[in-house]
Amino acid sequence: MDIAATAEKIANGDRRALARAITLAESGRADHRAQATALLETLKPLERQAVRIGLSGTPGVGKSTFIEAFGCLLTGKGLKVAVLAVDPSSARSGGSILGDKTRMERLSRDLNAFIRPSPSQSQLGGVARRTREAIELCEAAGFDVVLIETVGVGQSETMVAEMSDLFVLLLAPAGGDELQGVKRGIMEMADLILVNKADGDLKPAATRTCADYMGALKLLRKRPQDPEGFPKAMMVSALAEEGLEAAWDEMRGLVNWRRETGFFDKARADQSRFWFGEEVRQGLLRRLESAEAKAAVEALAEKVAAGEISASRAAEMVLKNLDGV
Amino acid sequence: MDIAATAEKIANGDRRALARAITLAESGRADHRAQATALLETLKPLERQAVRIGLSGTPGVGKSTFIEAFGCLLTGKGLKVAVLAVDPSSARSGGSILGDKTRMERLSRDLNAFIRPSPSQSQLGGVARRTREAIELCEAAGFDVVLIETVGVGQSETMVAEMSDLFVLLLAPAGGDELQGVKRGIMEMADLILVNKADGDLKPAATRTCADYMGALKLLRKRPQDPEGFPKAMMVSALAEEGLEAAWDEMRGLVNWRRETGFFDKARADQSRFWFGEEVRQGLLRRLESAEAKAAVEALAEKVAAGEISASRAAEMVLKNLDGV
């Protein structure tokens, strides 16, 4: 592959070149990933920057409908919008969210939009690196907004929040006696909570839910990176396309404030440091995937399970043999 | 320290020797921890086994009151009860739960009970190993029941569940419109949900909450290690000492069923394998704590933060230099 030529195509907004580059970043082959890294290094001097918006919501909150309507609102303003998906469940199921572009028919036909389904089968560590590189490739390709979508479970939200400039939580109106709520940790990551489906019969429930979350957000300690009034809860209706403009105004206002106060750059620097640490840790742990390491672990695992040797002692033995691997 | 003599004291139920051994396991010094491991290996042939009960509940559910009343119920039956605490927050705050034994005055004076506060300051990885060793030391000392207490946040519950024979979730009666619920992941770990404070004014709310959870538990997929009717939700009042006998009957019934069906031993073997893997991973990651590794990371971190080098590339450089460390 001709790195310089491909980089130029990406810089000129060639979507097929972009898609191919992301495929390289997602590849299981080390040489492919090295090409993706080389591409990014070639594109770096452009210093293009998008607004990275993390978007989380459990299935059923209307995420696809929201992304479709919100994305079209942005492209309607002349902005270029990329949508990436992170699906922690794909590791097990092999499936992917956003695989079905037909759920975003209008946006997927839009020439100013780029929709990328989540790669299937991979560990969260690998997904993080690929997603970060995909984001950077989209930025280099001149996208103004990168939406990073994830489902509201487990660690994927923390991961997405750690690679976003702002984090949006999409919720559906809740009944009064529902068991499941929003995990406290997730609420604390959110810059903006959008209660979707504020239309028709669900409007009263949406109003109540929104008020509940506004109250709950007030209970959280104010973070330095939040201007007055943030984090914030608002109602939207993706279906009726209501409240989306207001939501975008809030996002823009927040990003502008953070840019002016330096929190935007500071957050990106912090995120880079965080991912550097993660890459080191994950890279080190990959040493356990060598045939020798696996054999050493397997040879002891049954003895540990049978109680013949303690887990600590067995681990010591494995680690001693890992020296120089 | 005379390992053989200390081991004999522990085997004879000497509480001071037990406490000293746990202190060794908790120590930051490698030689202390090696002594604790040697002690455990000396005590191993006794093959004593307690019922390990993991107990989780957020602050305010009445955990101390429950442990006091439940522990006294068990010692009243002639059983020896050890209470260990795992506090994930102590890493940051330096504080510890169960530090205040006065909250369990009756149990702490009971000669058949042993209460051990959580060690302060440590990472979850270290806490896991220490707690597992403390459990084994208590078993070797002849305790019949080991209660492992944790607060309902973050990963500590998963950790405690991975070292328990059964996992109990303590809840308080909830108002109808409360935001926070129980995280789905935790509900899926629970064998028994106890709705505490089912007394006085709160009884109706407790009844409703219990019914809600019974309904919710029915929605979960049945696990092979569950006999008919499990996982189960019940009401208790630690204050009025009601429902505790019934809760113990359920726990005993569950443990007996699992013993008879082989799931008890299988779970312990699985847990040993799991902790072996964790020990290997944590041990490997400890290499990053060497002065050389730290210096290598620090030297690159600011370049990464400034965007001069990518996190992946910088990580590669650090890992290359870690070879042979």
XYZ file of C-alpha atoms in Angstrom:
650
model
C 0.000 0.000 0.000
C 1.167 3.469 -0.877
C 0.931 5.335 2.404
C 1.525 8.807 0.954
C -1.080 8.394 -1.808
C -3.680 6.950 0.539
C -3.026 9.694 3.068
C -3.617 12.301 0.382
C -6.881 10.673 -0.625
C -8.036 10.622 2.981
C -7.010 14.249 3.422
C -9.154 15.059 0.383
C -12.133 13.378 2.006
C -12.147 10.212 -0.125
C -14.602 7.999 1.768
C -13.430 4.741 0.257
C -9.833 5.454 1.231
C -11.057 6.335 4.721
C -13.053 3.110 4.974
C -10.033 1.075 3.852
C -7.790 2.808 6.374
C -10.224 2.038 9.192
C -10.283 -1.576 8.043
C -6.501 -1.635 8.400
C -6.747 -0.227 11.923
C -9.312 -2.912 12.766
C -7.325 -5.750 11.282
C -5.981 -8.595 13.345
C -2.740 -8.490 11.353
C 0.150 -6.550 12.831
C 1.357 -5.327 9.424
C -2.074 -3.879 8.678
C -2.159 -2.090 11.993
C 1.342 -0.754 11.385
C 0.112 0.690 8.074
C -2.768 2.377 9.870
C -0.330 3.868 12.384
C 1.926 5.074 9.551
C -1.089 6.652 7.836
C -2.003 8.496 11.007
C 1.526 9.740 11.419
C 1.519 11.006 7.839
C -1.811 12.760 8.367
C -0.849 14.253 11.726
C 0.578 17.567 10.415
C -2.894 18.498 9.117
C -3.902 18.969 12.751
C -7.567 18.650 11.907
C -9.873 18.383 14.873
C -13.490 17.279 15.072
C -15.846 17.527 18.000
C -15.904 14.026 19.414
C -19.277 13.225 20.924
C -19.678 10.027 22.937
C -23.248 8.751 22.906
C -24.548 6.036 25.156
C -27.949 4.515 25.638
C -29.373 1.091 26.352
C -31.240 -0.726 23.590
C -34.752 0.623 23.236
C -34.050 4.277 23.925
C -34.192 5.060 20.215
C -30.513 5.539 19.568
C -30.595 4.810 15.840
C -33.517 7.146 15.323
C -31.717 9.797 17.301
C -28.462 9.443 15.380
C -30.345 9.546 12.085
C -32.251 12.703 12.977
C -29.389 14.417 14.791
C -26.893 13.522 12.070
C -29.175 14.896 9.338
C -29.658 18.098 11.348
C -25.877 18.566 11.402
C -25.293 17.722 7.735
C -28.133 20.122 6.952
C -25.951 22.814 8.506
C -23.134 21.861 6.144
C -21.243 19.896 8.758
C -19.585 16.583 7.947
C -20.602 13.858 10.399
C -18.974 10.487 11.066
C -20.685 7.831 13.161
C -18.618 5.086 14.776
C -19.953 2.304 16.937
C -18.402 0.476 19.839
C -20.153 -2.707 20.740
C -18.721 -4.553 23.724
C -21.058 -7.479 23.145
C -19.715 -8.203 19.688
C -16.796 -10.008 21.311
C -19.160 -12.751 22.344
C -22.004 -12.588 19.870
C -19.966 -11.784 16.802
C -22.735 -9.376 15.964
C -22.399 -5.663 15.621
C -24.493 -2.652 16.274
C -25.054 -0.260 13.448
C -24.588 -3.244 11.188
C -27.963 -2.489 9.787
C -27.535 0.799 8.011
C -31.124 0.579 6.826
C -32.107 1.813 10.270
C -30.397 5.072 9.309
C -31.438 5.160 5.705
C -31.507 8.901 5.265
C -28.164 9.520 6.984
C -26.387 6.670 5.235
C -27.305 8.149 1.842
C -26.062 11.573 2.932
C -22.763 12.443 1.237
C -21.679 14.466 4.239
C -22.143 11.504 6.555
C -19.996 8.444 7.107
C -21.367 5.524 9.093
C -19.075 2.769 10.288
C -20.465 -0.335 12.009
C -18.591 -1.735 14.988
C -15.950 -4.310 14.148
C -16.917 -7.761 15.255
C -14.977 -10.061 17.582
C -12.385 -8.335 19.662
C -11.461 -7.548 23.205
C -12.268 -4.206 24.729
C -8.570 -3.301 24.748
C -8.325 -3.864 21.026
C -11.603 -2.098 20.380
C -10.341 0.975 22.200
C -7.250 1.306 20.060
C -9.136 0.721 16.826
C -11.843 3.176 17.740
C -9.313 5.834 18.678
C -7.533 5.364 15.373
C -10.832 5.413 13.471
C -11.690 8.707 15.186
C -8.343 10.201 14.191
C -8.728 8.987 10.628
C -12.177 10.617 10.434
C -10.714 13.834 11.787
C -7.960 13.743 9.179
C -10.596 13.164 6.507
C -12.128 16.494 7.468
C -15.158 15.458 9.490
C -16.444 18.157 11.819
C -18.317 15.916 14.214
C -17.519 12.336 15.170
C -20.300 10.549 17.017
C -19.069 7.511 18.951
C -21.987 5.329 19.831
C -22.037 2.647 22.487
C -24.631 0.620 24.341
C -25.222 1.296 27.978
C -23.504 -1.660 29.517
C -20.271 -2.381 31.283
C -16.987 -0.747 30.642
C -17.602 0.409 27.091
C -19.059 3.682 28.328
C -16.013 4.552 30.374
C -13.935 3.746 27.346
C -15.983 5.925 25.007
C -16.071 8.764 27.531
C -12.258 8.575 27.660
C -12.071 9.287 23.933
C -14.800 11.923 23.647
C -14.856 15.668 24.109
C -18.345 15.460 25.489
C -20.465 12.571 26.620
C -24.192 12.337 25.977
C -26.471 9.855 27.658
C -29.706 9.034 25.846
C -32.571 7.788 28.005
C -36.155 6.747 27.453
C -38.995 7.988 29.648
C -39.179 5.693 32.670
C -42.133 4.348 34.543
C -42.265 5.311 38.192
C -41.511 1.892 39.553
C -38.844 0.656 37.222
C -36.058 -1.288 38.801
C -33.229 -0.444 36.546
C -31.864 3.000 36.788
C -28.818 4.649 35.443
C -25.637 3.559 37.046
C -24.206 6.306 39.158
C -20.859 6.088 37.454
C -22.435 6.720 34.079
C -24.448 9.659 35.269
C -21.246 11.140 36.595
C -19.636 10.875 33.173
C -22.501 12.529 31.310
C -22.292 16.136 30.186
C -25.775 16.035 28.751
C -28.655 13.683 29.443
C -31.248 13.571 26.686
C -34.605 12.039 27.516
C -35.825 10.828 24.142
C -39.356 9.982 23.020
C -40.765 13.195 24.465
C -43.700 12.932 22.095
C -47.306 11.704 22.071
C -48.371 9.535 24.980
C -44.890 9.424 26.461
C -44.528 13.181 26.834
C -45.770 13.328 30.467
C -43.465 10.453 31.441
C -40.567 12.116 29.627
C -41.226 15.362 31.474
C -41.205 13.561 34.811
C -38.092 11.570 33.947
C -36.290 14.673 32.782
C -37.201 16.495 36.008
C -35.980 13.501 38.025
C -32.628 13.566 36.303
C -32.297 17.318 36.549
C -32.787 16.879 40.279
C -30.310 14.021 40.441
C -27.674 15.893 38.458
C -27.872 18.766 40.910
C -26.832 16.355 43.644
C -23.558 15.587 41.908
C -20.485 17.539 42.780
C -19.626 20.199 40.241
C -16.620 19.345 38.077
C -14.148 22.043 37.052
C -14.731 21.293 33.367
C -18.429 22.192 33.647
C -19.754 25.687 32.992
C -22.758 26.900 34.996
C -25.771 24.675 34.444
C -23.852 21.564 33.382
C -24.289 18.631 33.390
C -27.769 19.170 32.048
C -30.874 17.099 31.318
C -33.159 17.925 28.377
C -36.056 16.372 26.489
C -35.871 15.501 22.824
C -37.961 13.638 20.328
C -35.874 12.056 17.617
C -39.049 10.859 15.920
C -40.719 14.276 15.813
C -37.320 15.923 15.369
C -37.926 18.188 18.330
C -35.339 19.510 20.736
C -32.425 18.404 18.552
C -31.446 21.933 17.591
C -31.512 22.944 21.256
C -29.424 19.920 22.173
C -26.843 20.819 19.526
C -26.769 24.392 20.825
C -25.980 23.099 24.289
C -23.245 20.841 22.966
C -21.679 23.623 20.946
C -21.911 26.016 23.865
C -20.238 23.490 26.136
C -17.452 22.744 23.669
C -16.820 26.430 23.029
C -16.640 27.155 26.753
C -14.210 24.314 27.257
C -12.115 25.467 24.335
C -11.916 28.995 25.706
C -11.101 27.890 29.231
C -8.488 25.358 28.143
C -10.401 22.368 29.475
C -10.861 21.012 25.964
C -7.137 20.675 25.282
C -6.429 19.591 28.827
C -8.962 16.781 28.552
C -7.470 15.576 25.281
C -3.991 15.592 26.792
C -5.252 13.674 29.825
C -6.940 11.173 27.537
C -3.736 10.659 25.572
C -1.851 9.975 28.785
C -4.557 7.559 29.887
C -4.479 5.626 26.613
C -0.715 5.530 26.652
C -0.884 3.807 30.042
C -3.538 1.439 28.755
C -1.506 0.563 25.663
C 1.476 -0.246 27.845
C -0.604 -2.440 30.150
C -2.418 -4.210 27.333
C 0.816 -4.697 25.419
C 2.452 -6.248 28.446
C -0.498 -8.568 29.025
C -0.301 -9.715 25.404
C 2.838 -11.582 26.422
C 0.556 -14.061 28.113
C -0.846 -14.941 24.710
C 2.383 -16.530 23.506
C 2.345 -20.293 23.056
C 4.961 -20.719 25.813
C 3.022 -18.607 28.286
C -0.237 -20.369 27.511
C 1.407 -23.752 27.933
C 2.896 -22.706 31.275
C -0.484 -21.509 32.524
C -2.299 -24.586 31.300
C 0.215 -26.913 32.884
C -0.525 -25.415 36.303
C -4.202 -24.485 36.064
C -5.554 -27.934 36.904
C -3.227 -28.285 39.876
C -4.488 -24.963 41.135
C -8.104 -25.990 40.563
C -7.493 -29.228 42.444
C -5.991 -27.294 45.340
C -2.588 -28.953 44.990
C -0.845 -25.626 44.684
C -1.955 -22.109 45.592
C -2.838 -19.588 42.923
C -0.148 -17.233 44.176
C 2.588 -19.852 44.110
C 1.593 -21.060 40.642
C 1.499 -17.488 39.345
C 5.026 -16.929 40.675
C 6.215 -19.948 38.719
C 4.595 -18.785 35.492
C 5.984 -15.281 35.838
C 9.476 -16.517 36.519
C 9.377 -18.427 33.241
C 8.028 -15.411 31.380
C 11.302 -13.564 31.863
C 12.826 -12.791 28.547
C 9.719 -13.767 26.609
C 8.822 -16.285 62.849
C 8.343 -19.960 63.607
C 5.983 -21.110 60.863
C 5.286 -24.545 62.337
C 4.507 -23.184 65.799
C 2.285 -20.402 64.475
C 0.484 -22.841 62.196
C -0.238 -25.081 65.168
C -1.601 -22.166 67.152
C -3.858 -21.173 64.265
C -5.011 -24.769 63.849
C -5.943 -24.728 67.531
C -8.047 -21.630 66.988
C -5.700 -19.128 68.636
C -7.247 -15.811 67.602
C -4.153 -13.725 68.204
C -2.060 -16.016 66.016
C -4.779 -15.813 63.356
C -4.843 -12.027 63.539
C -1.044 -11.870 63.243
C -1.099 -14.208 60.238
C -3.684 -12.051 58.479
C -1.514 -9.018 59.172
C 1.342 -10.803 57.429
C -0.880 -11.517 54.423
C -1.884 -7.858 54.338
C 1.639 -6.547 54.651
C 3.312 -4.532 51.920
C 6.538 -6.430 52.556
C 7.280 -9.385 50.309
C 8.931 -11.387 53.115
C 5.804 -11.021 55.252
C 3.588 -12.172 52.433
C 5.905 -15.134 51.812
C 5.498 -16.104 55.469
C 1.731 -15.957 55.096
C 1.935 -18.188 52.023
C 4.180 -20.628 53.893
C 1.703 -20.676 56.780
C -1.130 -21.484 54.395
C 0.855 -24.277 52.823
C 1.592 -25.724 56.260
C -2.085 -25.534 57.201
C -3.327 -26.947 53.911
C -3.355 -30.645 54.922
C -6.026 -29.875 57.524
C -8.441 -29.391 54.616
C -10.827 -27.411 56.741
C -13.631 -25.742 54.865
C -15.986 -22.989 55.927
C -19.065 -21.727 54.155
C -17.911 -18.518 52.500
C -20.719 -16.008 52.310
C -20.219 -12.841 50.265
C -22.360 -9.977 51.516
C -22.885 -6.764 49.654
C -24.978 -3.720 50.327
C -24.671 0.020 49.849
C -24.202 2.224 52.906
C -27.479 2.749 54.693
C -29.004 -0.685 54.196
C -28.083 -1.658 57.746
C -25.192 -3.955 56.973
C -23.493 -3.679 60.357
C -26.735 -4.306 62.194
C -27.397 -7.283 59.973
C -23.945 -8.796 60.475
C -24.206 -8.291 64.216
C -27.617 -9.970 64.455
C -26.905 -12.681 61.891
C -23.479 -13.433 63.349
C -24.921 -13.761 66.847
C -27.632 -16.079 65.533
C -24.937 -18.348 64.118
C -22.675 -18.291 67.165
C -25.797 -19.054 69.204
C -26.002 -22.287 67.230
C -22.429 -23.114 68.252
C -20.956 -22.070 64.922
C -17.716 -20.119 64.698
C -18.097 -17.005 62.560
C -15.412 -14.832 60.981
C -16.236 -11.468 59.424
C -13.865 -9.955 56.870
C -14.344 -6.668 55.093
C -13.339 -5.555 51.630
C -13.465 -1.844 51.118
C -12.587 -0.654 47.626
C -12.755 2.962 48.720
C -10.004 2.576 51.279
C -7.484 2.838 48.459
C -8.391 6.473 48.078
C -9.715 7.517 51.458
C -7.344 5.510 53.601
C -10.377 4.731 55.712
C -11.828 1.332 56.327
C -15.204 -0.178 56.852
C -15.729 -2.250 59.936
C -13.022 -0.144 61.496
C -15.499 0.717 64.153
C -16.118 -2.518 65.968
C -18.358 -0.674 68.368
C -21.060 -0.911 65.726
C -20.988 -4.669 66.299
C -20.483 -4.627 70.014
C -22.224 -7.857 70.832
C -20.567 -9.867 68.062
C -17.110 -8.467 68.703
C -17.275 -9.640 72.334
C -18.415 -13.119 71.240
C -15.637 -15.677 71.656
C -16.921 -17.643 68.680
C -16.686 -14.615 66.417
C -13.697 -12.968 64.782
C -14.088 -9.561 63.164
C -11.404 -8.190 60.925
C -11.593 -4.657 59.516
C -10.559 -4.049 55.933
C -6.903 -3.213 55.456
C -6.399 0.364 54.427
C -4.637 1.618 51.300
C -4.198 -0.923 48.576
C -5.211 -1.721 45.057
C -8.058 -4.061 44.331
C -5.641 -6.666 43.001
C -3.730 -6.674 46.255
C -6.933 -6.634 48.282
C -8.157 -9.725 46.460
C -5.100 -11.763 47.306
C -5.068 -10.651 50.908
C -8.736 -11.344 51.364
C -8.433 -14.797 49.838
C -5.556 -15.608 52.145
C -7.434 -14.216 55.129
C -10.395 -16.454 54.244
C -8.141 -19.502 54.047
C -6.490 -18.627 57.343
C -9.916 -18.351 58.983
C -10.876 -21.731 57.537
C -7.682 -23.259 58.869
C -8.452 -21.760 62.277
C -11.656 -23.777 62.316
C -14.281 -21.173 61.496
C -17.517 -22.618 60.145
C -18.771 -19.513 58.403
C -16.731 -16.709 56.836
C -18.728 -13.597 56.006
C -16.989 -11.394 53.449
C -18.521 -7.966 53.510
C -18.253 -5.349 50.796
C -19.990 -2.139 49.861
C -22.172 -2.026 46.801
C -19.928 -0.182 44.421
C -17.699 -1.002 41.498
C -15.695 -4.100 41.028
C -15.418 -5.134 44.637
C -18.626 -7.112 44.426
C -17.470 -9.163 41.484
C -14.285 -9.807 43.393
C -16.081 -10.922 46.549
C -18.505 -13.055 44.553
C -15.489 -14.770 42.978
C -14.281 -15.860 46.394
C -17.603 -16.816 47.962
C -19.682 -19.964 47.966
C -22.829 -17.915 47.993
C -23.487 -14.251 47.452
C -26.036 -12.277 49.426
C -27.236 -8.831 48.488
C -28.662 -6.713 51.287
C -31.109 -4.000 50.258
C -33.191 -1.390 51.999
C -36.867 -0.820 51.186
C -37.030 1.557 48.237
C -39.390 4.379 47.475
C -41.339 3.975 44.267
C -39.559 6.692 42.351
C -35.980 6.205 43.376
C -33.444 6.671 40.671
C -30.791 4.313 41.777
C -31.525 0.687 41.412
C -29.450 -2.371 41.663
C -27.009 -2.818 38.856
C -28.069 -5.673 36.661
C -24.684 -7.313 36.942
C -24.935 -7.457 40.702
C -28.423 -8.863 40.690
C -27.168 -11.587 38.419
C -24.481 -12.520 40.927
C -26.826 -12.721 43.892
C -28.020 -16.050 45.235
C -30.144 -14.400 47.867
C -31.518 -10.875 48.070
C -32.439 -9.784 51.571
C -34.618 -6.722 51.913
C -33.693 -5.427 55.347
C -35.619 -3.060 57.642
C -38.852 -4.981 57.171
C -40.122 -3.569 60.422
C -42.339 -0.738 61.703
C -43.199 1.975 59.209
C -40.992 0.512 56.515
C -42.700 -2.880 56.422
C -45.099 -2.009 53.565
C -42.269 -0.566 51.494
C -40.122 -3.621 52.245
C -42.941 -5.899 51.137
C -43.291 -4.012 47.866
C -39.544 -3.917 47.270
C -39.233 -7.614 47.980
C -42.067 -8.397 45.559
C -40.401 -6.198 42.912
C -37.146 -8.082 43.253
C -38.850 -11.459 43.286
C -40.416 -10.441 39.989
C -37.138 -9.179 38.614
C -35.242 -12.313 39.635
C -37.749 -14.427 37.743
C -36.766 -12.583 34.589
C -33.175 -13.727 34.877
C -32.077 -16.824 33.107
C -31.772 -19.825 35.405
C -28.173 -20.796 36.163
C -27.190 -24.448 36.449
C -25.886 -23.916 39.966
C -29.311 -22.828 41.208
C -31.830 -25.252 42.679
C -35.537 -24.608 42.100
C -36.590 -21.242 43.505
C -33.134 -19.641 43.447
C -32.024 -16.883 43.291
C -34.507 -15.777 45.916
C -35.652 -12.525 47.542
C -36.724 -12.424 51.197
C -37.499 -9.844 53.858
C -35.535 -9.582 57.080
C -35.312 -7.184 59.960
C -31.859 -7.142 61.493
C -33.126 -4.714 64.122
C -36.081 -6.841 65.202
C -34.068 -10.006 64.507
C -36.770 -11.356 62.252
C -36.314 -13.508 59.197
C -32.671 -14.230 60.000
C -33.279 -17.865 60.887
C -35.230 -18.319 57.641
C -32.440 -16.636 55.685
C -29.867 -18.974 57.243
C -32.076 -21.970 56.410
C -32.122 -20.869 52.773
C -28.365 -20.397 52.715
C -27.764 -23.799 54.289
C -30.221 -25.430 51.929
C -28.523 -23.852 48.948
C -25.043 -24.850 50.099
C -26.132 -28.409 50.813
C -27.755 -28.720 47.402
C -24.633 -27.416 45.708
C -22.456 -29.767 47.744
C -24.580 -32.755 46.774
C -24.717 -31.825 43.113
C -21.016 -31.058 42.828
C -21.534 -27.388 42.033
C -19.896 -26.369 45.302
C -16.561 -28.007 44.487
C -16.811 -27.032 40.843
C -17.291 -23.378 41.760
C -14.299 -23.429 44.091
C -12.155 -25.019 41.371
C -13.340 -22.409 38.867
C -12.565 -19.660 41.351
C -9.053 -21.015 41.890
C -8.458 -21.016 38.146
C -9.799 -17.485 37.902
C -7.542 -16.186 40.688
C -4.560 -17.966 39.219
C -5.121 -16.057 35.987
C -5.543 -12.823 37.917
C -2.362 -13.404 39.907
C -0.438 -13.951 36.695
C -1.860 -10.784 35.111
C -1.332 -8.654 38.208
C 2.150 -10.041 38.689
C 3.049 -9.190 35.134
C 1.667 -5.671 35.482
C 3.751 -5.170 38.611
C 6.764 -4.996 36.318
C 5.545 -1.557 35.361
C 6.167 -0.465 38.932
C 9.929 -0.825 38.663
C 11.940 2.386 38.690
C 13.159 1.757 35.119
C 9.666 1.164 33.783
C 8.288 4.205 35.543
C 11.081 6.363 34.190
C 10.471 5.087 30.659
C 6.760 5.860 30.911
C 7.326 9.282 32.403
C 9.853 10.206 29.752
C 7.241 9.648 27.037
C 3.991 10.631 28.738
C 4.329 14.356 28.131
C 5.195 13.831 24.468
C 2.076 11.713 24.136
C -0.024 14.331 25.909
C 1.345 17.025 23.620
C 0.459 14.925 20.585
C 4.075 14.627 19.458
C 3.921 10.851 19.428
C 0.968 8.476 19.386
C 0.043 6.461 22.438
C 0.499 3.209 20.517
C 3.976 4.115 19.274
C 5.099 5.296 22.696
C 3.756 2.132 24.293
C 5.729 0.025 21.819
C 8.908 1.853 22.848
C 8.266 1.310 26.550
C 7.488 -2.372 26.073
C 10.590 -2.964 24.010
C 12.682 -1.604 26.859
C 10.845 -3.742 29.386
C 12.295 -6.911 27.892
C 14.362 -8.680 30.414
C 13.216 -6.454 33.246
